[in-house]
Coordinates of C-alpha atoms and ligand atoms in Angstrom, one line a residue:
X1 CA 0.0 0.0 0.0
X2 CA 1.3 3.3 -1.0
X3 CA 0.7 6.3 1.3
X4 CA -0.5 8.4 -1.7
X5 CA -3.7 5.8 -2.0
X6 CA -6.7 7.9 -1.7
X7 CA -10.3 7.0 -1.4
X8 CA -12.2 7.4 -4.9
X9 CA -14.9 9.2 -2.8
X10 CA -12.4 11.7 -1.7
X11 CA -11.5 13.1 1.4
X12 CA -12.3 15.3 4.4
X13 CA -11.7 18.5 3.6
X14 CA -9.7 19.2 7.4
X15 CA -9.0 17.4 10.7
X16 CA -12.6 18.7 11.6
X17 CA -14.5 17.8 9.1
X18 CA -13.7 14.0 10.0
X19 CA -14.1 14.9 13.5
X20 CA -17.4 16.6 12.8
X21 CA -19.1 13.4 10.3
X22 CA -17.8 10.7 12.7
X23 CA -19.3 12.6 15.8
X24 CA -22.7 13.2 13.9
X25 CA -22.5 9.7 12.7
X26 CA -22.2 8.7 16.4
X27 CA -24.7 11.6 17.9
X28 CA -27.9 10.4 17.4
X29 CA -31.5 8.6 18.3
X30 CA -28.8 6.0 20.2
X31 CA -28.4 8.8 22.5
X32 CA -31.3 10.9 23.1
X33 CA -34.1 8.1 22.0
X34 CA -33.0 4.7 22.8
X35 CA -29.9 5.5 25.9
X36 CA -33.0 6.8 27.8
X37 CA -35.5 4.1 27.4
X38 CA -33.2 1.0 27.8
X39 CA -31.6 2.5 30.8
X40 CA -35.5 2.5 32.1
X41 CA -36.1 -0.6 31.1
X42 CA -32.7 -1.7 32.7
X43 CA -33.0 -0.3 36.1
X44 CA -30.5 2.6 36.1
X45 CA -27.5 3.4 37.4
X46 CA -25.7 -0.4 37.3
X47 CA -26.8 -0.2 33.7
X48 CA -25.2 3.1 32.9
X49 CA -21.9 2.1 34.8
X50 CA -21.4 -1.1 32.4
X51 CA -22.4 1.1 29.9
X52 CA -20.0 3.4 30.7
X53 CA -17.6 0.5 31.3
X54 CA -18.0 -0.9 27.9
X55 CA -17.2 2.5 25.9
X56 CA -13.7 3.2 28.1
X57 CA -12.9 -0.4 28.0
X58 CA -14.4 -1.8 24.7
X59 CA -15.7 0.9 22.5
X60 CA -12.6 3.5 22.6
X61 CA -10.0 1.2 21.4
X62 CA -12.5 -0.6 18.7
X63 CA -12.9 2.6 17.5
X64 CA -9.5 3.3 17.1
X65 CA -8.3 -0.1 15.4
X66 CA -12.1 0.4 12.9
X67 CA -11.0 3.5 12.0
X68 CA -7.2 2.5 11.6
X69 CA -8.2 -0.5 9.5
X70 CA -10.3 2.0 7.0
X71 CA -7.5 4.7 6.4
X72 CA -4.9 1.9 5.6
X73 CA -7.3 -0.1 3.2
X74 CA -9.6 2.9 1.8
X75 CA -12.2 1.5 0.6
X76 CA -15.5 0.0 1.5
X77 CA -15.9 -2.7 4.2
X78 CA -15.0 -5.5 2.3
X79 CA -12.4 -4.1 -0.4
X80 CA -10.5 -3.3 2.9
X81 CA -10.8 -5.8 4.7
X82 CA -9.6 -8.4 1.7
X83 CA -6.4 -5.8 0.7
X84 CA -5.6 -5.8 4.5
X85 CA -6.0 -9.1 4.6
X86 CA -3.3 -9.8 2.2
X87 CA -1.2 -7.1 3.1
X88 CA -0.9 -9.0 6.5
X89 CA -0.9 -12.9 5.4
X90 CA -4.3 -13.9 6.7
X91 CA -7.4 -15.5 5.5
X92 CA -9.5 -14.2 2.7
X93 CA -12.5 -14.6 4.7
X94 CA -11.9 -11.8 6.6
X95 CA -13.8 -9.9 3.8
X96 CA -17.0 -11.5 5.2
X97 CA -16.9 -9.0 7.8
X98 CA -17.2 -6.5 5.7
X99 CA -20.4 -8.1 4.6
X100 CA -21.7 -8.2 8.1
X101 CA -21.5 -4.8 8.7
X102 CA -23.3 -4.0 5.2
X103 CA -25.9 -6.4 6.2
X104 CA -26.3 -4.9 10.4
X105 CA -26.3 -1.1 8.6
X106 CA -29.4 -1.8 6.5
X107 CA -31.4 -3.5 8.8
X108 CA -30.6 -1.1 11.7
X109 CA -31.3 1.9 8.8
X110 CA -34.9 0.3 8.5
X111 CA -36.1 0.8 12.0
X112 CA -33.5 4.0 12.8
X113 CA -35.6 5.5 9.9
X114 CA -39.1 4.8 11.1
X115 CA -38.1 6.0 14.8
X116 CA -36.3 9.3 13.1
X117 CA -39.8 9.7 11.3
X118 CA -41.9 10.1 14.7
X119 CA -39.3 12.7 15.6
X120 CA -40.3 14.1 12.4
X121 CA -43.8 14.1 12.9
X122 CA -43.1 15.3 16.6
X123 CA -41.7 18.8 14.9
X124 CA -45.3 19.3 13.9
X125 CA -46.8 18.3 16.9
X126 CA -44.6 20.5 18.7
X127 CA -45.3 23.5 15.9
X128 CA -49.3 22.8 15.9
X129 CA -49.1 23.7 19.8
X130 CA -50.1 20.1 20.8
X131 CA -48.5 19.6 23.8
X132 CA -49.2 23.3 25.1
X133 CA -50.8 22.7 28.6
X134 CA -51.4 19.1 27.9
X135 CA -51.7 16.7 30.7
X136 CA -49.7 13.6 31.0
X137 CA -52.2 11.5 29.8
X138 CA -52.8 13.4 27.0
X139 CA -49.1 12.8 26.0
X140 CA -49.6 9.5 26.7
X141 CA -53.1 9.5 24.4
X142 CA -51.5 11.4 21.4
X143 CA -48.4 9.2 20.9
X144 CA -50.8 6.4 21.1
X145 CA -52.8 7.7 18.7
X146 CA -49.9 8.2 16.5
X147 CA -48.2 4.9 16.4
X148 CA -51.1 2.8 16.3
X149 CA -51.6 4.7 12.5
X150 CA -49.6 2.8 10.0
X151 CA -50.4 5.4 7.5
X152 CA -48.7 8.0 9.2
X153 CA -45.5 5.8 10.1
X154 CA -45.2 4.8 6.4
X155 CA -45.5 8.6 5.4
X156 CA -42.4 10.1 7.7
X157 CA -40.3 6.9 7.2
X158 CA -40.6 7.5 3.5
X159 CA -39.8 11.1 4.0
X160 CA -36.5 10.7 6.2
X161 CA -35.4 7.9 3.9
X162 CA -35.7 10.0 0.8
X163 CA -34.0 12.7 2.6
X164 CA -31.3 10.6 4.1
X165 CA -31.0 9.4 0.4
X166 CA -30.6 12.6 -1.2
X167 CA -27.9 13.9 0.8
X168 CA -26.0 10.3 0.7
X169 CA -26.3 10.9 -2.9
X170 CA -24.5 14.1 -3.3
X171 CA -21.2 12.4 -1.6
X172 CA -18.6 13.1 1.2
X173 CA -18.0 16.5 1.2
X174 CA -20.9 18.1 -0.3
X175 CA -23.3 15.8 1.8
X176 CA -22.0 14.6 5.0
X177 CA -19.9 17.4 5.7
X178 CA -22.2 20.0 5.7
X179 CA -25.2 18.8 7.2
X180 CA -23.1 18.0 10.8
X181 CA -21.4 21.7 11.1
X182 CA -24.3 23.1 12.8
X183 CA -25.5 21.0 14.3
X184 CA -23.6 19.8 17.6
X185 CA -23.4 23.4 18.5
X186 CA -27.3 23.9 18.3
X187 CA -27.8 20.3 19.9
X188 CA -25.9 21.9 23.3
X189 CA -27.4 24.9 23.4
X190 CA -31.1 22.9 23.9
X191 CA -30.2 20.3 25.7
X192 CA -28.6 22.8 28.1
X193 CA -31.8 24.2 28.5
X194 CA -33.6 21.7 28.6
X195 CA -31.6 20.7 31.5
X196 CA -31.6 24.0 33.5
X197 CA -35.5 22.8 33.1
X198 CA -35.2 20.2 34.3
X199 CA -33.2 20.9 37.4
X200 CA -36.4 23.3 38.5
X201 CA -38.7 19.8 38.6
X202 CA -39.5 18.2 41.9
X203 CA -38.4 14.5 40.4
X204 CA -35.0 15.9 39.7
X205 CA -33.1 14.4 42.7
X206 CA -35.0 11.1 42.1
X207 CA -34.0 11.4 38.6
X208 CA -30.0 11.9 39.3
X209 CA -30.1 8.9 42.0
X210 CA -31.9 6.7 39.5
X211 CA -29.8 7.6 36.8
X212 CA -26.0 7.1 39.0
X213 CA -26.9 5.0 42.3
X214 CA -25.7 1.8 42.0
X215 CA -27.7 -1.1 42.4
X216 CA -26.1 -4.2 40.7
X217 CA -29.2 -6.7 42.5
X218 CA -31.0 -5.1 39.1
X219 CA -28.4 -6.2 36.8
X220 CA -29.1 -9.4 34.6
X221 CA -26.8 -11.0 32.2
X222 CA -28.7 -10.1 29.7
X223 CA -28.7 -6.2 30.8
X224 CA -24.9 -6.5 30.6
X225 CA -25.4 -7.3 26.8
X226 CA -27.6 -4.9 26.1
X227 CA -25.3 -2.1 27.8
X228 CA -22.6 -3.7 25.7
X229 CA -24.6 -3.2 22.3
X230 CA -25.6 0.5 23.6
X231 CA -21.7 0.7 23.3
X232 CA -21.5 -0.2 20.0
X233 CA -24.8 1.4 18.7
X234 CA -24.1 4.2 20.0
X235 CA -20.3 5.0 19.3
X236 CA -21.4 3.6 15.8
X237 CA -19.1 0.7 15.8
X238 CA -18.9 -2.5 14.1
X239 CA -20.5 -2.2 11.1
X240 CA -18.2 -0.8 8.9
X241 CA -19.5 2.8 9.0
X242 CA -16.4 3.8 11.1
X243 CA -14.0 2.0 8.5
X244 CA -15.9 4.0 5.5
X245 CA -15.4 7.3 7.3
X246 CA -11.7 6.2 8.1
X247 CA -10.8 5.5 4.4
X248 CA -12.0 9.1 3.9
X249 CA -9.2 10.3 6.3
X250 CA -6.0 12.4 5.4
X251 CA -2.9 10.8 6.8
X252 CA -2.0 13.3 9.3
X253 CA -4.9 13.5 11.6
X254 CA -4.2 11.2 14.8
X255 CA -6.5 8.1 15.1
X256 CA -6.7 7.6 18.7
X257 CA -7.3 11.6 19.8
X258 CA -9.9 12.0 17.4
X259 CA -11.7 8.5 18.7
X260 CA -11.3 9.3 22.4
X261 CA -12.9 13.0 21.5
X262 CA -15.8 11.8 19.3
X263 CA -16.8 9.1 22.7
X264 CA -16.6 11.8 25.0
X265 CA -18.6 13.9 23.4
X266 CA -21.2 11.2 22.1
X267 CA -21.1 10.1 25.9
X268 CA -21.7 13.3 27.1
X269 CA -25.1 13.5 24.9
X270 CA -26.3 10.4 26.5
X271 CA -25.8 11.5 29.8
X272 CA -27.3 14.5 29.4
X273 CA -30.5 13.2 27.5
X274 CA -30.8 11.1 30.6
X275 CA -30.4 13.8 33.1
X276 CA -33.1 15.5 31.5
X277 CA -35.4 12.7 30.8
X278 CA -35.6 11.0 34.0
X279 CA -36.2 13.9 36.4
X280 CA -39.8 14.1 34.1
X281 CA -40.2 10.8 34.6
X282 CA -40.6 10.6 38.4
X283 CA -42.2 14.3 38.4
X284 CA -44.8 13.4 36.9
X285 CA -45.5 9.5 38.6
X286 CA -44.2 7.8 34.9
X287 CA -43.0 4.1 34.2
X288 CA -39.1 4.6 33.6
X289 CA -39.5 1.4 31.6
X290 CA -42.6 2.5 29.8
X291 CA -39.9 1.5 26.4
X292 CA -39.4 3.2 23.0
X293 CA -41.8 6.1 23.5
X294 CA -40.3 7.4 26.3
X295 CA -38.4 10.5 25.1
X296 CA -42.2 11.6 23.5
X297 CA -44.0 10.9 26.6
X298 CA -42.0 13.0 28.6
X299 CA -40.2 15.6 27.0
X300 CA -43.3 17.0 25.3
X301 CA -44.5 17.1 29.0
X302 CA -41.7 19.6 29.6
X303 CA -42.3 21.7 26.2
X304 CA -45.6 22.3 27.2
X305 CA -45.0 23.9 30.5
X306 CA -41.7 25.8 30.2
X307 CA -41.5 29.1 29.3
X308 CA -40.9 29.5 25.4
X309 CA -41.7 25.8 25.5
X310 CA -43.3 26.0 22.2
X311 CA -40.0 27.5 20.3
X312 CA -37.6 25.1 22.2
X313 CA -40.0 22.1 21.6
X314 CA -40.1 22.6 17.8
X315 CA -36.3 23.0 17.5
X316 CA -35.4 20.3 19.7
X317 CA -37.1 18.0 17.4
X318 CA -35.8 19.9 14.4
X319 CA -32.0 19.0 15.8
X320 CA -33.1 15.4 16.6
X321 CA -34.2 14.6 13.1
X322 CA -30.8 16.0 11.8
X323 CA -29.0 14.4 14.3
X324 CA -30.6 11.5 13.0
X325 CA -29.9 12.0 9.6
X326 CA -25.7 12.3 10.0
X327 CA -26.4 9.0 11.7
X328 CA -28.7 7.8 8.8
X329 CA -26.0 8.7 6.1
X330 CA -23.4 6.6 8.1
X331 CA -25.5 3.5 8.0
X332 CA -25.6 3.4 4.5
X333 CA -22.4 4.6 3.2
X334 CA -21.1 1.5 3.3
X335 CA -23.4 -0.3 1.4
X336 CA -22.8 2.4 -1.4
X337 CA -19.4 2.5 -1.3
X338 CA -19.1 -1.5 -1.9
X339 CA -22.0 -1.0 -4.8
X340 CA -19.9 2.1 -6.2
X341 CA -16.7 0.7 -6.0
X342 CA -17.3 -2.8 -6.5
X343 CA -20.4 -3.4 -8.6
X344 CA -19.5 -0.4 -11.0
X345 CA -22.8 1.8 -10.1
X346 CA -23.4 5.7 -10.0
X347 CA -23.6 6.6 -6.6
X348 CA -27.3 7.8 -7.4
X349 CA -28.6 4.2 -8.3
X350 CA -26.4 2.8 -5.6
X351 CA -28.4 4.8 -2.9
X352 CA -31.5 3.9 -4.9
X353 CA -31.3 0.5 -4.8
X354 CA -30.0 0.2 -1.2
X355 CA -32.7 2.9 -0.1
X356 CA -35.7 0.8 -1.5
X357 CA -34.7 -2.4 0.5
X358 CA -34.2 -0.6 3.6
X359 CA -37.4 1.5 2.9
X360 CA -39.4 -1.9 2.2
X361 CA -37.7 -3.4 5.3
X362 CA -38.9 -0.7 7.6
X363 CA -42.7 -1.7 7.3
X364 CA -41.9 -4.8 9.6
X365 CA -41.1 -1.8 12.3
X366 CA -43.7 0.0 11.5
X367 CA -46.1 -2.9 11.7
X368 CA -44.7 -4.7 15.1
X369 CA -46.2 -1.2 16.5
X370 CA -49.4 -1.7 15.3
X371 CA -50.9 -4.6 13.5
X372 CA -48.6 -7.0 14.7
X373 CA -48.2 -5.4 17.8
X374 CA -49.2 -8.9 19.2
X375 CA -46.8 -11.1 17.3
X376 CA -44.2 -11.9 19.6
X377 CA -40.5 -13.7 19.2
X378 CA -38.9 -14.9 22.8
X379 CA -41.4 -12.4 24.0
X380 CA -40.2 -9.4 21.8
X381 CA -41.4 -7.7 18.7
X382 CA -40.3 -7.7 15.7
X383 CA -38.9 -4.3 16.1
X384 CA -37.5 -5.3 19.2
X385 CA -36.1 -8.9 18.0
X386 CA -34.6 -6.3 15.1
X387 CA -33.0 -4.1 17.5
X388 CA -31.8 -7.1 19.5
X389 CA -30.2 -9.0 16.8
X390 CA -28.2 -6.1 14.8
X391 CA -27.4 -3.9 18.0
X392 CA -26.4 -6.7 20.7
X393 CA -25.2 -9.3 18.6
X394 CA -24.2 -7.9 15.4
X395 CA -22.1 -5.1 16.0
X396 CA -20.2 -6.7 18.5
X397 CA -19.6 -10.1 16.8
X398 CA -18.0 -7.2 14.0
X399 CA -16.6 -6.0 17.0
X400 CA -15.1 -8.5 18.2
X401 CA -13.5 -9.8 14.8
X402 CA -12.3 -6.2 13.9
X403 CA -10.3 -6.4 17.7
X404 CA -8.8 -9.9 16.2
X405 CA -7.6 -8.8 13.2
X406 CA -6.2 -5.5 14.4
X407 CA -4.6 -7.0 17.5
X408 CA -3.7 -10.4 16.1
X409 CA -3.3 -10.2 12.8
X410 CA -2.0 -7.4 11.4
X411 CA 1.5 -6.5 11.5
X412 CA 2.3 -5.0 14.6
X413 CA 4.2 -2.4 11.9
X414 CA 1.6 -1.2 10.2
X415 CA -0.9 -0.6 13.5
X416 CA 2.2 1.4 14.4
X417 CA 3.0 3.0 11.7
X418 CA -1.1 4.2 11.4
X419 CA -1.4 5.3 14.6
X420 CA 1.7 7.0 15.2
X421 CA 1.1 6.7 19.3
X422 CA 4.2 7.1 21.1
X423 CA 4.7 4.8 24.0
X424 CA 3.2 3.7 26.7
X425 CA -0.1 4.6 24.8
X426 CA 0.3 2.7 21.6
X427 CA 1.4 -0.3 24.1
X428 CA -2.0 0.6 26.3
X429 CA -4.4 0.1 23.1
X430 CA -2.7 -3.1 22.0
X431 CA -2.9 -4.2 25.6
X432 CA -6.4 -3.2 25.0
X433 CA -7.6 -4.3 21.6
X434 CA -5.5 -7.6 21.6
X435 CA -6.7 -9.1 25.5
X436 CA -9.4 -7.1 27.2
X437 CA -11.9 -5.7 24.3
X438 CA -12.4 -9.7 22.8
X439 CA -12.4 -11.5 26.0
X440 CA -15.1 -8.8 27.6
X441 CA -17.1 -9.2 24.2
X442 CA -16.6 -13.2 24.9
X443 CA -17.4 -13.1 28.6
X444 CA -20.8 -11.1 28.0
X445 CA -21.9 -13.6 25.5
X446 CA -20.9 -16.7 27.6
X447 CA -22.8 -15.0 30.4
X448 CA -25.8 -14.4 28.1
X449 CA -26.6 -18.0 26.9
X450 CA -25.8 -19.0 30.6
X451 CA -23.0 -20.5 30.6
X452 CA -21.6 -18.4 33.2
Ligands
LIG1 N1 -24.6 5.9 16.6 C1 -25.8 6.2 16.0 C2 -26.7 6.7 17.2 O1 -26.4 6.6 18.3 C3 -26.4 5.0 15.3 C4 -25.5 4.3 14.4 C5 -25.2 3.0 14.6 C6 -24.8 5.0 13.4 C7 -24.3 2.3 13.9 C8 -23.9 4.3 12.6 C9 -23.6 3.0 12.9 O2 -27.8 7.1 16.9

């Protein structure tokens, strides 16, 4: 590999632009939407501390060997992973992981999309003046009312995919670049206020002590998976998408500061989404575990009491669907890129084809929330089988094998060489990515199917 290779697709135009996609492609519905809700459903604080576990211990150095594997083979996922697989003497299958990480982005796409399309519809709710002065149950009643309508969900999942489409379509710079610029900045600002609102509530204690007291008799095996899986879901690992963004990187920018910035700050969201969230809940005498539709059962709550409520309701779900979007455009890129670069297509049928399957896929979310709201697998939905499958098993398995092949089989030479980390630290990741990131992704599994 020479150093002048360069994606086809191009580059970031500066050390923040990288910094700027891979953060908006890890700032998202992970954190404000589903960190939240699975926390609830999890019991708190023991949760959020394996959580928080999992991203020091796990996530920061997967990140750093995804994104070191991407700028050394710049291309998609499975180009990549076949020329570094060469390059270091190891077995063509490795490619398949590219695969796996096409395969987890499109079927996670199909449900992020129909989730980023209540936010959607939420922006008109907030702008109509529905939750102005409305009572808890009439929260409750209205998001209700709004799920159990197919029609609608098809409509504002067809509208964020085609908008998550268009901007995939226009490529890296033009596309992703842009549309994350403003964003974090905006994102702050509200959920600083929303958190000096929520520091006024009377549940706000309760909140905190739900949120960071630790309780581990509430901690099941298969809480310590899903914590895991938050890791990945929500740093955005796994999958390839990291790679794809990595192969877009110039040569100078360092690896492991960029990677330890973007968690901290995706962190950070979560956090504070949960800070806010929670004090509502126990305000107002909710179900922490009430599931998916907790963010609009509560925040709404907040918008339509606070002063200016109406403004800050409207753009908070304005910033949610974008954040959703720089997400949404990292979830498919890889899937392009392969089609692009390995099936000879224009970018614009590339994101047409891939679009239509992940459209067609989302009506099996949209349906397990209505019509099949009954049909249940091991006791889940379909959208929550979906969410299981692809966020606790699928990004980690990818995970697990992109900790493998950075730690064990490519040459230690070339992870130094990319990462340019001077010592002790380039020893601490290897330390890292080579023992303690697969055996913890091994030891949660073990402990999952009960062997443990
Ligand atoms: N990290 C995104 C979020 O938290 C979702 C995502 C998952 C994006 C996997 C890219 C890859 O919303």
């Amino acid at each position: 590999m020479t150093d002048t290779k360069k994606s086809i697709h191009g580059e970031w135009s500066s050390r923040s632009a990288f910094i700027l996609a891979a953060t908006g492609s890890a700032v998202g519905l992970g954190n404000i939407w589903k960190f939240p809700y699975i926390t609830g459903e999890n019991g708190g604080g023991a949760f959020v501390m394996v959580y928080l576990l999992c991203v020091a211990l796990i996530g920061i150095p997967i990140m750093i060997a995804e994104t070191m594997l991407g700028r050394r083979g710049r291309e998609n996922p499975v180009h990549t992973m076949q020329v570094l697989s060469v390059e270091a003497g190891a077995d063509n299958n490795w490619r398949y992981l590219g695969w796996l990480g096409m395969v987890a982005g499109l079927l996670i796409l199909s449900y992020y999309s129909v989730i980023a399309g209540w936010a959607s519809a939420y922006v008109f709710k907030a702008f109509s003046g529905s939750f102005f002065a409305a009572d808890v149950t009439a929260i409750e009643q209205l998001f209700r009312d709004f799920i159990g309508s197919p029609m609608q969900l098809i409509f504002w999942h067809t509208l964020f995919m085609a908008a998550t489409l268009l901007i995939v379509a226009r490529g890296v710079g033009n596309g992703l670049e842009k549309s994350v610029r403003f964003l974090m900045p905006a994102l702050f600002v509200l959920l600083a206020l929303l958190l000096i609102y929520a520091m006024t509530t009377s549940g706000y204690f309760q909140g905190i002590h739900f949120l960071f007291s630790l309780d581990f008799s509430k901690l099941s095996g298969n809480a310590i998976l899903i914590a895991m899986g938050q890791a990945f879901f929500s740093l955005g690992l796994g999958m390839g998408c990291v790679m794809v963004y990595g192969a877009y990187l110039p040569k100078d920018i360092s690896i492991a500061k960029a990677s330890i910035l973007i968690a901290a700050v995706d962190t950070l969201v979560a956090l504070l989404a949960g800070i806010i969230i929670f004090p509502i809940v126990f305000t107002h005498g909710l179900n922490p575990g009430s599931g998916p539709g907790l963010i609009f059962e509560t925040l709404p709550i907040a918008f339509g009491t606070m002063t200016g409520g109406w403004l800050f309701g409207v753009l908070f779900f304005v910033i949610l669907v974008f954040a959703a979007l720089s997400s949404a455009i990292a979830l498919i890129e890889p899937t392009v890129a392969w089609l692009v670069e390995s099936r000879g297509m224009s970018r614009e049928r590339a994101c047409l084809q891939s679009g239509l399957v992940t459209w067609l896929l989302g009506f099996v979310t949209i349906f397990s929330f209505n019509v099949w709201a009954d049909f249940k697998i091991f006791g889940l939905t379909l959208f929550d089988l979906l969410d299981y499958v692809t966020a606790n098993l699928m990004l980690p398995i990818g995970g697990l094998a992109i900790a493998v092949f950075a730690g064990w089989k490519m040459k230690r030479q070339h992870s130094e060489q990319e990462l340019g980390l001077p010592n002790p630290h380039y020893q601490i990741w290897q330390f890292l990515i080579k023992y303690i990131a697969p055996a913890a992704v091994f030891l949660v599994f073990l402990d999952v199917v009960g062997v443990l």
